[in-house]
Amino acid sequence: MSEPLLRVSQLVKNFPVKGGVLRRTVDEVHAVDHISFEIGAGETLGLVGESGCGKSTTGRCILRLIEPTAGEIWFEGRNVVEFDHGELSALRRDMQIIFQDPYASLNPRMTVGAIIGEALTIHGLAKDRHGYEARVVELLETVGLNADHMRRYPHEFSGGQRQRIGIARALAVSPKLIVCDEPVSALDVSIQAQVINLLEDLQEQLSLTYLFIAHDLSVVEHISTRVAVMYLGRIVELAPARALYDAPLHPYTEALLSAVPIPDPTIKRLRIRLEGDVPNPIHPPTGCHFHTRCPIRELPLCSAQRPELREVRPRHWVACHLRS
Ligand code: SF4
């Protein structure tokens, strides 16, 4: 891969836990724990894991919607963690986000035209009223809506249409990178495929790069160039999509994949059921965070030593003491 568009290095995000009468910080949630990855221009990196594993926090840190605790985020060769207010405003043109909930993410008091056009005004991207309206119509048509929709309000649209409005809003500033934060998990399965197909078409037409966040490996299978699997704030496996689906190496990825339905009923896959729930991220397990649920753990090794993410096959990285 040539110089990546985005390079995340040793990213950490801890959230304070407040307690007592004085609301002092008494503990910390370790949401993102020293993760590193790259995304090349035009690539889609799928970022997958259960709720609370830190994937959405990672996406928000990249956009500086929340401040990282430590680490570096290099975008086109510049560390955005060091950006001041003015540089961040410019960055918003290059990086956008599509949110999970198309119902909550659109202001119900604004028309669809105003929602999509807001960024054009903020960034001074329309010369006059005519240019503004022409661009809003162009964006609506790009996502499969039409000019008539401009003067309507979000509540008049279905979930899938609202997500299209969210996508049009993200495209308004012609971004290079879009963080898609579970963009289809609130939609019916039949609508999910339409939105994913739209995102794929847009990627090709507009040379977009995606960080595609999902809690389900089946959602990202077709859209991802590579997939990273997260567990309790850490990346446990990172590989080209085909390699990860055909031959997963980490026991957690194996368990996630075993839960993905196979369309062909003649093929049976053994379901791997993990013991217990995801541990509390305030006090994650020592060593390998997964050792309390891992079906192949070896103690005391797995509870004593953190497994580093190692490249065990070309471009296939895994964090497990026992897999090579
Ligand atoms: Fe399981 Fe140990 Fe590998 Fe962690 S390091 S995934 S506990 S075998």
mmCIF file of C-alpha atoms and ligand atoms in Angstrom:
data_model
loop_
_atom_site.group_PDB
_atom_site.id
_atom_site.type_symbol
_atom_site.label_atom_id
_atom_site.label_comp_id
_atom_site.label_asym_id
_atom_site.label_seq_id
_atom_site.Cartn_x
_atom_site.Cartn_y
_atom_site.Cartn_z
ATOM 1 C CA MET A 1 0.000 0.000 0.000
ATOM 2 C CA SER A 2 1.282 3.493 -0.817
ATOM 3 C CA GLU A 3 1.262 6.179 1.900
ATOM 4 C CA PRO A 4 -2.055 5.606 3.758
ATOM 5 C CA LEU A 5 -4.752 8.285 3.807
ATOM 6 C CA LEU A 6 -5.254 7.664 7.524
ATOM 7 C CA ARG A 7 -2.836 6.203 10.035
ATOM 8 C CA VAL A 8 -3.891 5.669 13.656
ATOM 9 C CA SER A 9 -1.023 4.989 16.014
ATOM 10 C CA GLN A 10 -1.307 3.770 19.633
ATOM 11 C CA LEU A 11 -4.691 5.477 20.101
ATOM 12 C CA VAL A 12 -5.997 5.530 23.666
ATOM 13 C CA LYS A 13 -9.308 6.857 24.982
ATOM 14 C CA ASN A 14 -10.236 6.641 28.661
ATOM 15 C CA PHE A 15 -13.454 8.100 30.048
ATOM 16 C CA PRO A 16 -13.495 9.246 33.681
ATOM 17 C CA VAL A 17 -15.929 7.582 36.097
ATOM 18 C CA LYS A 18 -17.228 10.150 38.593
ATOM 19 C CA GLY A 19 -18.325 9.270 42.109
ATOM 20 C CA GLY A 20 -18.923 10.598 45.626
ATOM 21 C CA VAL A 21 -20.564 13.853 46.718
ATOM 22 C CA LEU A 22 -17.903 15.957 45.008
ATOM 23 C CA ARG A 23 -18.213 14.028 41.733
ATOM 24 C CA ARG A 24 -14.479 13.340 41.675
ATOM 25 C CA THR A 25 -12.920 11.003 39.161
ATOM 26 C CA VAL A 26 -12.780 7.662 40.959
ATOM 27 C CA ASP A 27 -11.970 5.370 38.032
ATOM 28 C CA GLU A 28 -11.634 5.162 34.272
ATOM 29 C CA VAL A 29 -13.361 3.303 31.476
ATOM 30 C CA HIS A 30 -10.662 2.002 29.125
ATOM 31 C CA ALA A 31 -12.656 2.395 25.908
ATOM 32 C CA VAL A 32 -9.762 2.295 23.413
ATOM 33 C CA ASP A 33 -6.495 0.684 24.463
ATOM 34 C CA HIS A 34 -3.451 1.428 22.283
ATOM 35 C CA ILE A 35 -4.821 0.538 18.861
ATOM 36 C CA SER A 36 -3.036 1.113 15.544
ATOM 37 C CA PHE A 37 -4.183 0.699 11.947
ATOM 38 C CA GLU A 38 -4.010 2.318 8.519
ATOM 39 C CA ILE A 39 -6.528 2.957 5.758
ATOM 40 C CA GLY A 40 -5.372 3.457 2.165
ATOM 41 C CA ALA A 41 -7.093 5.900 -0.202
ATOM 42 C CA GLY A 42 -10.143 4.261 -1.794
ATOM 43 C CA GLU A 43 -10.123 1.418 0.714
ATOM 44 C CA THR A 44 -12.855 0.346 3.159
ATOM 45 C CA LEU A 45 -11.730 -0.871 6.553
ATOM 46 C CA GLY A 46 -14.502 -2.701 8.410
ATOM 47 C CA LEU A 47 -14.232 -2.256 12.199
ATOM 48 C CA VAL A 48 -16.253 -4.905 14.001
ATOM 49 C CA GLY A 49 -17.005 -5.912 17.579
ATOM 50 C CA GLU A 50 -19.714 -6.189 20.217
ATOM 51 C CA SER A 51 -21.329 -3.112 21.812
ATOM 52 C CA GLY A 52 -18.932 -1.285 24.074
ATOM 53 C CA CYS A 53 -15.758 -2.642 22.431
ATOM 54 C CA GLY A 54 -14.612 0.895 21.536
ATOM 55 C CA LYS A 55 -15.280 0.942 17.799
ATOM 56 C CA SER A 56 -17.556 4.013 17.758
ATOM 57 C CA THR A 57 -15.258 5.790 20.193
ATOM 58 C CA THR A 58 -12.401 5.133 17.764
ATOM 59 C CA GLY A 59 -14.408 6.692 14.907
ATOM 60 C CA ARG A 60 -15.257 9.749 16.963
ATOM 61 C CA CYS A 61 -11.640 10.221 18.070
ATOM 62 C CA ILE A 62 -10.493 10.166 14.431
ATOM 63 C CA LEU A 63 -12.880 13.042 13.669
ATOM 64 C CA ARG A 64 -11.916 14.753 16.944
ATOM 65 C CA LEU A 65 -15.590 14.759 17.977
ATOM 66 C CA ILE A 66 -14.138 13.477 21.246
ATOM 67 C CA GLU A 67 -10.575 14.082 22.378
ATOM 68 C CA PRO A 68 -8.188 11.109 22.422
ATOM 69 C CA THR A 69 -6.368 10.488 25.707
ATOM 70 C CA ALA A 70 -3.140 9.566 23.879
ATOM 71 C CA GLY A 71 -1.861 8.478 20.499
ATOM 72 C CA GLU A 72 -1.551 9.925 17.022
ATOM 73 C CA ILE A 73 -3.997 10.208 14.125
ATOM 74 C CA TRP A 74 -2.242 11.018 10.862
ATOM 75 C CA PHE A 75 -4.416 12.178 7.966
ATOM 76 C CA GLU A 76 -2.651 12.973 4.688
ATOM 77 C CA GLY A 77 0.621 13.184 6.568
ATOM 78 C CA ARG A 78 -0.545 15.545 9.363
ATOM 79 C CA ASN A 79 -1.298 14.609 12.987
ATOM 80 C CA VAL A 80 -4.870 15.817 13.577
ATOM 81 C CA VAL A 81 -4.473 15.404 17.344
ATOM 82 C CA GLU A 82 -2.381 18.593 17.224
ATOM 83 C CA PHE A 83 -4.857 20.590 15.095
ATOM 84 C CA ASP A 84 -6.142 23.906 16.429
ATOM 85 C CA HIS A 85 -9.713 25.146 16.012
ATOM 86 C CA GLY A 86 -9.173 26.567 12.508
ATOM 87 C CA GLU A 87 -7.394 23.447 11.249
ATOM 88 C CA LEU A 88 -10.158 21.271 12.692
ATOM 89 C CA SER A 89 -12.774 23.263 10.813
ATOM 90 C CA ALA A 90 -10.882 22.628 7.569
ATOM 91 C CA LEU A 91 -10.553 18.947 8.516
ATOM 92 C CA ARG A 92 -14.351 18.666 8.697
ATOM 93 C CA ARG A 93 -14.398 19.141 4.924
ATOM 94 C CA ASP A 94 -12.121 16.159 4.410
ATOM 95 C CA MET A 95 -13.623 13.836 7.017
ATOM 96 C CA GLN A 96 -17.312 13.252 7.621
ATOM 97 C CA ILE A 97 -19.467 10.844 9.622
ATOM 98 C CA ILE A 98 -22.705 8.998 8.934
ATOM 99 C CA PHE A 99 -24.457 8.179 12.193
ATOM 100 C CA GLN A 100 -26.156 4.988 13.279
ATOM 101 C CA ASP A 101 -29.593 6.337 14.026
ATOM 102 C CA PRO A 102 -31.205 8.067 11.039
ATOM 103 C CA TYR A 103 -34.115 9.037 13.311
ATOM 104 C CA ALA A 104 -32.096 10.882 15.950
ATOM 105 C CA SER A 105 -29.350 12.355 13.764
ATOM 106 C CA LEU A 106 -31.533 14.689 11.665
ATOM 107 C CA ASN A 107 -32.941 17.876 13.189
ATOM 108 C CA PRO A 108 -36.746 17.444 13.013
ATOM 109 C CA ARG A 109 -37.291 21.217 12.771
ATOM 110 C CA MET A 110 -35.148 21.684 9.657
ATOM 111 C CA THR A 111 -36.192 20.896 6.096
ATOM 112 C CA VAL A 112 -34.174 18.275 4.294
ATOM 113 C CA GLY A 113 -32.768 20.997 2.037
ATOM 114 C CA ALA A 114 -31.548 22.968 5.067
ATOM 115 C CA ILE A 115 -30.037 19.850 6.682
ATOM 116 C CA ILE A 116 -28.068 18.941 3.560
ATOM 117 C CA GLY A 117 -27.160 22.531 2.728
ATOM 118 C CA GLU A 118 -26.016 23.566 6.222
ATOM 119 C CA ALA A 119 -22.426 22.523 5.578
ATOM 120 C CA LEU A 120 -22.400 24.407 2.249
ATOM 121 C CA THR A 121 -23.171 27.588 4.173
ATOM 122 C CA ILE A 122 -20.705 26.872 7.006
ATOM 123 C CA HIS A 123 -17.841 26.226 4.610
ATOM 124 C CA GLY A 124 -18.846 28.905 2.060
ATOM 125 C CA LEU A 125 -19.264 26.343 -0.712
ATOM 126 C CA ALA A 126 -22.187 27.964 -2.538
ATOM 127 C CA LYS A 127 -21.764 31.280 -4.377
ATOM 128 C CA ASP A 128 -25.422 32.282 -4.242
ATOM 129 C CA ARG A 129 -28.939 30.966 -3.623
ATOM 130 C CA HIS A 130 -29.118 29.393 -7.069
ATOM 131 C CA GLY A 131 -25.800 27.582 -6.626
ATOM 132 C CA TYR A 132 -26.865 26.432 -3.160
ATOM 133 C CA GLU A 133 -30.154 24.949 -4.352
ATOM 134 C CA ALA A 134 -28.594 23.335 -7.414
ATOM 135 C CA ARG A 135 -25.998 21.612 -5.229
ATOM 136 C CA VAL A 136 -28.633 20.393 -2.727
ATOM 137 C CA VAL A 137 -30.694 18.931 -5.593
ATOM 138 C CA GLU A 138 -27.575 17.305 -7.040
ATOM 139 C CA LEU A 139 -26.812 15.717 -3.642
ATOM 140 C CA LEU A 140 -30.395 14.471 -3.245
ATOM 141 C CA GLU A 141 -30.258 12.849 -6.676
ATOM 142 C CA THR A 142 -26.845 11.352 -5.954
ATOM 143 C CA VAL A 143 -28.350 9.377 -3.059
ATOM 144 C CA GLY A 144 -31.494 8.334 -4.951
ATOM 145 C CA LEU A 145 -33.888 11.060 -3.723
ATOM 146 C CA ASN A 146 -35.251 13.956 -5.762
ATOM 147 C CA ALA A 147 -35.683 17.732 -5.789
ATOM 148 C CA ASP A 148 -39.232 17.547 -4.357
ATOM 149 C CA HIS A 149 -37.821 16.131 -1.133
ATOM 150 C CA MET A 150 -35.914 19.338 -0.433
ATOM 151 C CA ARG A 151 -38.774 21.174 1.251
ATOM 152 C CA ARG A 152 -40.004 18.256 3.353
ATOM 153 C CA TYR A 153 -39.136 17.372 6.954
ATOM 154 C CA PRO A 154 -37.337 14.234 8.239
ATOM 155 C CA HIS A 155 -40.474 12.709 9.817
ATOM 156 C CA GLU A 156 -41.999 12.408 6.331
ATOM 157 C CA PHE A 157 -39.359 9.836 5.310
ATOM 158 C CA SER A 158 -38.746 6.145 5.998
ATOM 159 C CA GLY A 159 -35.654 4.956 7.889
ATOM 160 C CA GLY A 160 -33.820 4.073 4.682
ATOM 161 C CA GLN A 161 -34.621 7.451 3.118
ATOM 162 C CA ARG A 162 -33.458 9.248 6.252
ATOM 163 C CA GLN A 163 -30.161 7.418 6.078
ATOM 164 C CA ARG A 164 -29.858 8.569 2.448
ATOM 165 C CA ILE A 165 -30.384 12.133 3.703
ATOM 166 C CA GLY A 166 -27.607 11.562 6.248
ATOM 167 C CA ILE A 167 -25.341 10.332 3.461
ATOM 168 C CA ALA A 168 -26.175 13.365 1.287
ATOM 169 C CA ARG A 169 -25.338 15.634 4.229
ATOM 170 C CA ALA A 170 -21.955 13.927 4.627
ATOM 171 C CA LEU A 171 -21.233 14.248 0.891
ATOM 172 C CA ALA A 172 -22.056 17.979 0.765
ATOM 173 C CA VAL A 173 -18.472 19.015 1.530
ATOM 174 C CA SER A 174 -16.907 16.462 -0.879
ATOM 175 C CA PRO A 175 -15.038 14.563 1.859
ATOM 176 C CA LYS A 176 -12.195 12.113 1.272
ATOM 177 C CA LEU A 177 -12.863 9.900 4.299
ATOM 178 C CA ILE A 178 -16.255 8.972 5.756
ATOM 179 C CA VAL A 179 -16.648 7.226 9.099
ATOM 180 C CA CYS A 180 -19.784 5.104 8.666
ATOM 181 C CA ASP A 181 -20.805 4.465 12.274
ATOM 182 C CA GLU A 182 -23.147 1.461 12.129
ATOM 183 C CA PRO A 183 -25.091 3.150 9.300
ATOM 184 C CA VAL A 184 -27.451 0.228 8.698
ATOM 185 C CA SER A 185 -27.950 -1.378 12.112
ATOM 186 C CA ALA A 186 -31.186 0.567 12.779
ATOM 187 C CA LEU A 187 -32.669 -0.453 9.392
ATOM 188 C CA ASP A 188 -34.642 -3.487 8.215
ATOM 189 C CA VAL A 189 -32.491 -6.189 6.608
ATOM 190 C CA SER A 190 -33.996 -5.554 3.141
ATOM 191 C CA ILE A 191 -33.150 -1.844 3.381
ATOM 192 C CA GLN A 192 -29.645 -2.534 4.752
ATOM 193 C CA ALA A 193 -28.545 -4.038 1.432
ATOM 194 C CA GLN A 194 -29.825 -1.008 -0.509
ATOM 195 C CA VAL A 195 -27.910 1.439 1.685
ATOM 196 C CA ILE A 196 -24.722 -0.652 1.522
ATOM 197 C CA ASN A 197 -25.015 -0.860 -2.274
ATOM 198 C CA LEU A 198 -25.460 2.913 -2.410
ATOM 199 C CA LEU A 199 -22.334 3.429 -0.282
ATOM 200 C CA GLU A 200 -20.376 1.091 -2.582
ATOM 201 C CA ASP A 201 -21.553 2.947 -5.708
ATOM 202 C CA LEU A 202 -20.685 6.304 -4.158
ATOM 203 C CA GLN A 203 -17.245 5.048 -3.197
ATOM 204 C CA GLU A 204 -16.528 4.169 -6.800
ATOM 205 C CA GLN A 205 -17.988 7.363 -8.277
ATOM 206 C CA LEU A 206 -16.440 9.767 -5.783
ATOM 207 C CA SER A 207 -13.210 7.929 -4.831
ATOM 208 C CA LEU A 208 -14.251 7.775 -1.186
ATOM 209 C CA THR A 209 -12.449 6.021 1.649
ATOM 210 C CA TYR A 210 -14.534 4.440 4.426
ATOM 211 C CA LEU A 211 -14.051 3.354 7.988
ATOM 212 C CA PHE A 212 -17.132 1.147 8.239
ATOM 213 C CA ILE A 213 -18.131 0.337 11.826
ATOM 214 C CA ALA A 214 -20.503 -2.555 12.547
ATOM 215 C CA HIS A 215 -21.256 -5.028 15.346
ATOM 216 C CA ASP A 216 -21.868 -7.864 12.919
ATOM 217 C CA LEU A 217 -19.297 -9.465 10.619
ATOM 218 C CA SER A 218 -21.963 -10.265 7.998
ATOM 219 C CA VAL A 219 -22.696 -6.551 7.448
ATOM 220 C CA VAL A 220 -19.135 -5.629 6.479
ATOM 221 C CA GLU A 221 -18.251 -8.776 4.502
ATOM 222 C CA HIS A 222 -18.949 -7.432 1.030
ATOM 223 C CA ILE A 223 -18.073 -3.775 1.452
ATOM 224 C CA SER A 224 -14.730 -4.165 3.243
ATOM 225 C CA THR A 225 -11.292 -4.375 1.693
ATOM 226 C CA ARG A 226 -9.873 -5.342 5.081
ATOM 227 C CA VAL A 227 -11.519 -6.031 8.436
ATOM 228 C CA ALA A 228 -10.335 -5.255 11.983
ATOM 229 C CA VAL A 229 -11.979 -7.069 14.890
ATOM 230 C CA MET A 230 -12.059 -5.288 18.257
ATOM 231 C CA TYR A 231 -12.543 -6.743 21.720
ATOM 232 C CA LEU A 232 -12.579 -4.633 24.886
ATOM 233 C CA GLY A 233 -10.755 -1.686 23.362
ATOM 234 C CA ARG A 234 -8.100 -3.653 21.471
ATOM 235 C CA ILE A 235 -7.764 -4.878 17.894
ATOM 236 C CA VAL A 236 -7.445 -8.663 18.108
ATOM 237 C CA GLU A 237 -7.310 -9.449 14.383
ATOM 238 C CA LEU A 238 -6.758 -7.400 11.223
ATOM 239 C CA ALA A 239 -6.673 -8.949 7.757
ATOM 240 C CA PRO A 240 -7.841 -8.661 4.145
ATOM 241 C CA ALA A 241 -11.580 -9.437 4.198
ATOM 242 C CA ARG A 242 -11.363 -12.716 2.268
ATOM 243 C CA ALA A 243 -8.565 -14.080 4.441
ATOM 244 C CA LEU A 244 -10.422 -13.181 7.631
ATOM 245 C CA TYR A 245 -13.692 -14.798 6.547
ATOM 246 C CA ASP A 246 -12.087 -17.902 5.022
ATOM 247 C CA ALA A 247 -9.457 -18.564 7.655
ATOM 248 C CA PRO A 248 -9.881 -16.534 10.859
ATOM 249 C CA LEU A 249 -7.047 -16.883 13.339
ATOM 250 C CA HIS A 250 -8.311 -15.346 16.577
ATOM 251 C CA PRO A 251 -10.704 -17.421 18.720
ATOM 252 C CA TYR A 252 -12.963 -14.370 19.152
ATOM 253 C CA THR A 253 -13.221 -13.853 15.378
ATOM 254 C CA GLU A 254 -14.004 -17.559 15.034
ATOM 255 C CA ALA A 255 -16.837 -17.208 17.556
ATOM 256 C CA LEU A 256 -18.248 -14.106 15.824
ATOM 257 C CA LEU A 257 -18.093 -15.834 12.436
ATOM 258 C CA SER A 258 -19.770 -18.965 13.750
ATOM 259 C CA ALA A 259 -22.833 -16.822 14.544
ATOM 260 C CA VAL A 260 -23.135 -15.480 10.977
ATOM 261 C CA PRO A 261 -25.954 -17.294 9.138
ATOM 262 C CA ILE A 262 -24.985 -19.157 5.941
ATOM 263 C CA PRO A 263 -27.503 -18.739 3.088
ATOM 264 C CA ASP A 264 -26.969 -22.346 1.877
ATOM 265 C CA PRO A 265 -28.965 -24.637 4.275
ATOM 266 C CA THR A 266 -26.909 -27.698 3.259
ATOM 267 C CA ILE A 267 -23.792 -26.185 4.830
ATOM 268 C CA LYS A 268 -23.646 -26.595 8.591
ATOM 269 C CA ARG A 269 -21.299 -24.517 10.717
ATOM 270 C CA LEU A 270 -20.506 -25.351 14.331
ATOM 271 C CA ARG A 271 -21.728 -22.519 16.553
ATOM 272 C CA ILE A 272 -19.106 -21.442 19.109
ATOM 273 C CA ARG A 273 -20.850 -20.101 22.203
ATOM 274 C CA LEU A 274 -18.667 -17.927 24.393
ATOM 275 C CA GLU A 275 -18.898 -18.199 28.171
ATOM 276 C CA GLY A 276 -20.176 -15.178 30.088
ATOM 277 C CA ASP A 277 -20.546 -11.542 29.088
ATOM 278 C CA VAL A 278 -18.024 -8.982 27.884
ATOM 279 C CA PRO A 279 -16.076 -7.975 31.050
ATOM 280 C CA ASN A 280 -16.362 -4.516 32.552
ATOM 281 C CA PRO A 281 -14.052 -2.090 30.665
ATOM 282 C CA ILE A 282 -13.360 -0.254 33.939
ATOM 283 C CA HIS A 283 -11.444 -3.291 35.173
ATOM 284 C CA PRO A 284 -10.636 -5.370 32.075
ATOM 285 C CA PRO A 285 -9.022 -8.786 32.572
ATOM 286 C CA THR A 286 -5.229 -8.903 32.835
ATOM 287 C CA GLY A 287 -3.038 -10.250 30.043
ATOM 288 C CA CYS A 288 -5.227 -11.101 27.062
ATOM 289 C CA HIS A 289 -8.558 -9.315 27.643
ATOM 290 C CA PHE A 290 -10.297 -12.308 26.065
ATOM 291 C CA HIS A 291 -8.878 -14.952 28.434
ATOM 292 C CA THR A 292 -11.984 -15.077 30.675
ATOM 293 C CA ARG A 293 -14.079 -16.298 27.708
ATOM 294 C CA CYS A 294 -11.551 -17.949 25.431
ATOM 295 C CA PRO A 295 -12.230 -21.637 24.693
ATOM 296 C CA ILE A 296 -8.528 -22.382 24.069
ATOM 297 C CA ARG A 297 -6.831 -20.243 26.743
ATOM 298 C CA GLU A 298 -3.665 -21.465 28.399
ATOM 299 C CA LEU A 299 -3.131 -20.271 31.929
ATOM 300 C CA PRO A 300 -1.169 -18.613 33.360
ATOM 301 C CA LEU A 301 0.287 -17.401 30.032
ATOM 302 C CA CYS A 302 -2.944 -15.849 28.721
ATOM 303 C CA SER A 303 -3.866 -14.109 31.978
ATOM 304 C CA ALA A 304 -0.335 -12.822 32.586
ATOM 305 C CA GLN A 305 0.891 -11.448 29.254
ATOM 306 C CA ARG A 306 -0.761 -9.121 26.793
ATOM 307 C CA PRO A 307 -0.511 -10.670 23.301
ATOM 308 C CA GLU A 308 0.816 -8.125 20.811
ATOM 309 C CA LEU A 309 -0.798 -7.766 17.382
ATOM 310 C CA ARG A 310 1.642 -9.696 15.140
ATOM 311 C CA GLU A 311 1.732 -10.158 11.363
ATOM 312 C CA VAL A 312 1.632 -13.964 11.161
ATOM 313 C CA ARG A 313 0.795 -14.171 7.435
ATOM 314 C CA PRO A 314 1.198 -11.474 4.775
ATOM 315 C CA ARG A 315 -1.086 -8.575 5.857
ATOM 316 C CA HIS A 316 -2.833 -10.864 8.388
ATOM 317 C CA TRP A 317 -2.346 -9.690 11.978
ATOM 318 C CA VAL A 318 -3.503 -11.441 15.142
ATOM 319 C CA ALA A 319 -3.141 -10.829 18.873
ATOM 320 C CA CYS A 320 -3.040 -14.322 20.377
ATOM 321 C CA HIS A 321 -0.233 -16.237 22.098
ATOM 322 C CA LEU A 322 -1.310 -19.529 20.529
ATOM 323 C CA ARG A 323 -1.956 -18.609 16.915
ATOM 324 C CA SER A 324 0.802 -18.227 14.360
HETATM 325 FE FE1 SF4 B 1 -7.252 -17.101 23.927
HETATM 326 FE FE2 SF4 B 1 -4.859 -16.901 25.057
HETATM 327 FE FE3 SF4 B 1 -5.165 -16.372 22.482
HETATM 328 FE FE4 SF4 B 1 -6.132 -14.725 24.322
HETATM 329 S S1 SF4 B 1 -3.977 -15.164 23.952
HETATM 330 S S2 SF4 B 1 -7.153 -15.405 22.478
HETATM 331 S S3 SF4 B 1 -6.790 -16.163 25.897
HETATM 332 S S4 SF4 B 1 -5.448 -18.338 23.495
#
